Amino acid sequence: MLQDGLIMYEDSFEKINLILDELMKNSKSECVFLVDKSGQLITMRGNMEQFDSTAFASLSAGNFAATSELAKLIGETEFSVLFHEGVKDSIHISIVAGSIIMVVVFRVVKTSLGLVRLEVKKSVEHLAHVLKEMVERSKRDGQIKKLDESFTQAIENEIDSLFKD
Amino acid sequence: MSLINYASREINCKIVYYGPGLGGKTTNIKYVYKQIDPSARGKLVSLATEADRTLFFDFLPLDLGQVQGFKTRFHLYTVPGQVHYDASRRLILKGADGVVFVADAQRERLEQNIESLENLRVNLISQNLDPETIPFVMQYNKMDLANVMSSEELEQQLNPKGYLSFEAIAVEGIGVFDTLKAISKLVLKAISEGR
Ligand SMILES: Nc1nc2c(ncn2[C@@H]2O[C@H](COP(=O)(O)OP(=O)(O)OP(=O)(O)O)[C@@H](O)[C@H]2O)c(=O)[nH]1
Ligand SMILES: [Mg+2]
């Protein structure tokens, strides 16, 4: 629902993408994603052609949520970082601004976990700042910003024409 | 949690299919996947046990295409209905914009339906979602079977508040799209009203 819904504006989007591009370059990674806790992809940067980004986002959020529950069971509040090691590619998952999941995919031969971790740490601070701004602005605008009627009508027509046997 | 992205011009919403084990949640989603225009759907992700019961969730993204320059996406999830997967069910509800309750209309499943509805209420609250206002649609599934309750009885027992409800035979696809259409429109309405 919109009171907790997120609204992303062009300027914050650009700022976020710049930070992610920088992170990718400095950590020599393949791609970076931001996903909200409900599993929706906020943005992604880098070369994603080889996999399905929507499924990836949903599974990352599920993975993070499940692991956080594991953490709670042993008395931790949340594992702040997850790392999945592959033969060719590895995945580093962390949380930004308390509520956004950041996933970095990197190639084992091109870079190292240490470097990725270091660069992630650096960019998390910048990102947290932009995201906080965005969340606050979303909250303010959530009350006023409505989709207009002709738009809602057009989507309903689309629903009718698409969601059928 | 709906996401409106003015930069990439996208609106994303999350719809969760809830209900007792074996009620037909996964069957609903699989039917949508099979029938809908392939260009409108993404990959169907099913995290299931070897016996084909949902273990964590099913996930299907649907894409409405461009409407006035905006792309609208519905992300459909099913929860695992088996009682002992409650922790997972809670996680799937995170940020839900709407809920479809798939009830098993067979008389002997009445108690499981009621329990699952109560469990939904508790879990919505635990995710800071308001059970009274979240867009909600009821589906009475398996109406092809001999031992089902009558529609009046079902309404009385499971839907005293009179939410929109549909009878369904999900294995044959009957009622599946009616249900999906109804919840999508309710979710959209809620978003447009800033709820
Ligand atoms: N007769 C009949 N069987 C159905 C119908 N819909 C689903 N089923 C069957 O019921 C069984 C369970 O269906 P699922 O869709 O896997 O149920 P679920 O709600 O996802 O179950 P969990 O994943 O355990 O929560 C399957 O064997 C389906 O074929 C229906 O309308 N009529
Ligand atoms: Mg299932």
Tab-separated table of N, CA and C in Angstrom, chain A residues 15-16 18-24 26-27 32-34 64 78 80-82 92-104 115-133:
chain	number	residue	atom	x	y	z
A	15	LYS	N	21.078	9.489	-9.286
A	15	LYS	CA	22.103	9.475	-8.230
A	15	LYS	C	22.443	8.041	-7.839
A	16	ILE	N	21.406	7.242	-7.674
A	16	ILE	CA	21.610	5.850	-7.260
A	16	ILE	C	22.395	5.092	-8.311
A	18	LEU	N	24.439	6.223	-10.498
A	18	LEU	CA	25.835	6.676	-10.516
A	18	LEU	C	26.655	5.984	-9.437
A	19	ILE	N	26.088	5.904	-8.247
A	19	ILE	CA	26.796	5.241	-7.141
A	19	ILE	C	27.037	3.769	-7.474
A	20	LEU	N	26.026	3.137	-8.053
A	20	LEU	CA	26.172	1.715	-8.382
A	20	LEU	C	27.201	1.495	-9.490
A	21	ASP	N	27.215	2.391	-10.464
A	21	ASP	CA	28.206	2.274	-11.547
A	21	ASP	C	29.624	2.383	-10.993
A	22	GLU	N	29.766	3.333	-10.082
A	22	GLU	CA	31.062	3.550	-9.450
A	22	GLU	C	31.483	2.291	-8.679
A	23	LEU	N	30.539	1.759	-7.932
A	23	LEU	CA	30.796	0.545	-7.149
A	23	LEU	C	31.227	-0.604	-8.054
A	24	MET	N	30.530	-0.729	-9.176
A	24	MET	CA	30.836	-1.818	-10.094
A	24	MET	C	32.243	-1.685	-10.660
A	26	ASN	N	34.831	0.110	-9.385
A	26	ASN	CA	35.877	-0.023	-8.374
A	26	ASN	C	36.045	-1.442	-7.844
A	27	SER	N	34.944	-2.173	-7.807
A	27	SER	CA	35.045	-3.535	-7.264
A	27	SER	C	35.251	-4.559	-8.372
A	32	VAL	N	25.202	-5.115	-10.398
A	32	VAL	CA	24.705	-4.741	-9.084
A	32	VAL	C	23.195	-4.511	-9.184
A	33	PHE	N	22.459	-4.993	-8.180
A	33	PHE	CA	21.005	-4.829	-8.119
A	33	PHE	C	20.598	-4.163	-6.834
A	34	LEU	N	19.522	-3.397	-6.884
A	34	LEU	CA	18.839	-3.005	-5.654
A	34	LEU	C	17.438	-3.589	-5.712
A	64	PHE	N	17.188	-13.417	1.415
A	64	PHE	CA	17.564	-12.518	2.506
A	64	PHE	C	16.571	-12.632	3.662
A	78	GLU	N	19.857	-9.582	12.426
A	78	GLU	CA	19.889	-9.791	10.981
A	78	GLU	C	21.342	-10.086	10.632
A	80	SER	N	24.127	-9.122	8.424
A	80	SER	CA	24.202	-7.915	7.592
A	80	SER	C	24.723	-8.223	6.187
A	81	VAL	N	25.452	-9.300	6.045
A	81	VAL	CA	26.003	-9.638	4.729
A	81	VAL	C	25.828	-11.128	4.468
A	82	LEU	N	25.451	-11.460	3.236
A	82	LEU	CA	25.418	-12.862	2.816
A	82	LEU	C	26.378	-13.021	1.669
A	92	HIS	N	27.330	-11.345	-3.520
A	92	HIS	CA	27.466	-10.682	-2.229
A	92	HIS	C	26.173	-9.913	-1.984
A	93	ILE	N	25.492	-10.209	-0.881
A	93	ILE	CA	24.210	-9.553	-0.592
A	93	ILE	C	24.317	-8.777	0.707
A	94	SER	N	23.905	-7.519	0.684
A	94	SER	CA	23.938	-6.726	1.908
A	94	SER	C	22.694	-5.856	1.976
A	95	ILE	N	22.527	-5.192	3.111
A	95	ILE	CA	21.324	-4.400	3.296
A	95	ILE	C	21.712	-2.918	3.376
A	96	VAL	N	20.949	-2.076	2.694
A	96	VAL	CA	21.245	-0.648	2.682
A	96	VAL	C	20.093	0.108	3.338
A	97	ALA	N	20.430	1.051	4.170
A	97	ALA	CA	19.428	1.923	4.798
A	97	ALA	C	18.335	1.119	5.502
A	98	GLY	N	18.706	-0.029	6.005
A	98	GLY	CA	17.770	-0.818	6.805
A	98	GLY	C	16.703	-1.567	6.044
A	99	SER	N	16.498	-1.216	4.770
A	99	SER	CA	15.341	-1.830	4.121
A	99	SER	C	15.538	-2.210	2.664
A	100	ILE	N	16.662	-1.881	2.098
A	100	ILE	CA	16.861	-2.190	0.686
A	100	ILE	C	17.997	-3.210	0.559
A	101	ILE	N	17.772	-4.195	-0.304
A	101	ILE	CA	18.750	-5.258	-0.469
A	101	ILE	C	19.647	-4.950	-1.668
A	102	MET	N	20.950	-5.043	-1.454
A	102	MET	CA	21.877	-4.808	-2.566
A	102	MET	C	22.608	-6.105	-2.894
A	103	VAL	N	22.558	-6.484	-4.149
A	103	VAL	CA	23.198	-7.719	-4.585
A	103	VAL	C	24.295	-7.394	-5.590
A	104	VAL	N	25.499	-7.879	-5.332
A	104	VAL	CA	26.603	-7.690	-6.268
A	104	VAL	C	27.014	-9.053	-6.818
A	115	LEU	N	37.880	-7.136	-1.901
A	115	LEU	CA	37.702	-5.867	-2.615
A	115	LEU	C	36.216	-5.513	-2.743
A	116	VAL	N	35.417	-6.509	-3.090
A	116	VAL	CA	33.977	-6.271	-3.234
A	116	VAL	C	33.404	-5.760	-1.912
A	117	ARG	N	33.792	-6.428	-0.838
A	117	ARG	CA	33.277	-6.055	0.473
A	117	ARG	C	33.654	-4.620	0.820
A	118	LEU	N	34.897	-4.273	0.550
A	118	LEU	CA	35.393	-2.930	0.841
A	118	LEU	C	34.612	-1.866	0.061
A	119	GLU	N	34.455	-2.107	-1.239
A	119	GLU	CA	33.770	-1.124	-2.086
A	119	GLU	C	32.283	-1.029	-1.732
A	120	VAL	N	31.700	-2.173	-1.382
A	120	VAL	CA	30.291	-2.157	-0.971
A	120	VAL	C	30.139	-1.265	0.255
A	121	LYS	N	31.041	-1.444	1.191
A	121	LYS	CA	30.978	-0.650	2.426
A	121	LYS	C	31.014	0.833	2.121
A	122	LYS	N	31.899	1.203	1.202
A	122	LYS	CA	32.036	2.625	0.847
A	122	LYS	C	30.742	3.161	0.244
A	123	SER	N	30.178	2.404	-0.686
A	123	SER	CA	29.016	2.958	-1.393
A	123	SER	C	27.734	2.898	-0.562
A	124	VAL	N	27.703	1.993	0.408
A	124	VAL	CA	26.495	1.863	1.218
A	124	VAL	C	26.145	3.180	1.915
A	125	GLU	N	27.172	3.878	2.381
A	125	GLU	CA	26.919	5.149	3.066
A	125	GLU	C	26.267	6.164	2.136
A	126	HIS	N	26.840	6.295	0.931
A	126	HIS	CA	26.275	7.239	-0.041
A	126	HIS	C	24.853	6.854	-0.393
A	127	LEU	N	24.678	5.548	-0.642
A	127	LEU	CA	23.359	5.057	-1.033
A	127	LEU	C	22.336	5.296	0.061
A	128	ALA	N	22.753	5.016	1.289
A	128	ALA	CA	21.835	5.151	2.419
A	128	ALA	C	21.275	6.562	2.460
A	129	HIS	N	22.146	7.514	2.194
A	129	HIS	CA	21.749	8.912	2.214
A	129	HIS	C	20.677	9.197	1.154
A	130	VAL	N	20.958	8.782	-0.066
A	130	VAL	CA	20.003	9.018	-1.160
A	130	VAL	C	18.690	8.270	-0.921
A	131	LEU	N	18.800	7.032	-0.462
A	131	LEU	CA	17.600	6.218	-0.261
A	131	LEU	C	16.726	6.784	0.849
A	132	LYS	N	17.380	7.253	1.900
A	132	LYS	CA	16.625	7.838	3.016
A	132	LYS	C	15.814	9.024	2.521
A	133	GLU	N	16.486	9.858	1.747
A	133	GLU	CA	15.831	11.026	1.158
A	133	GLU	C	14.599	10.602	0.375
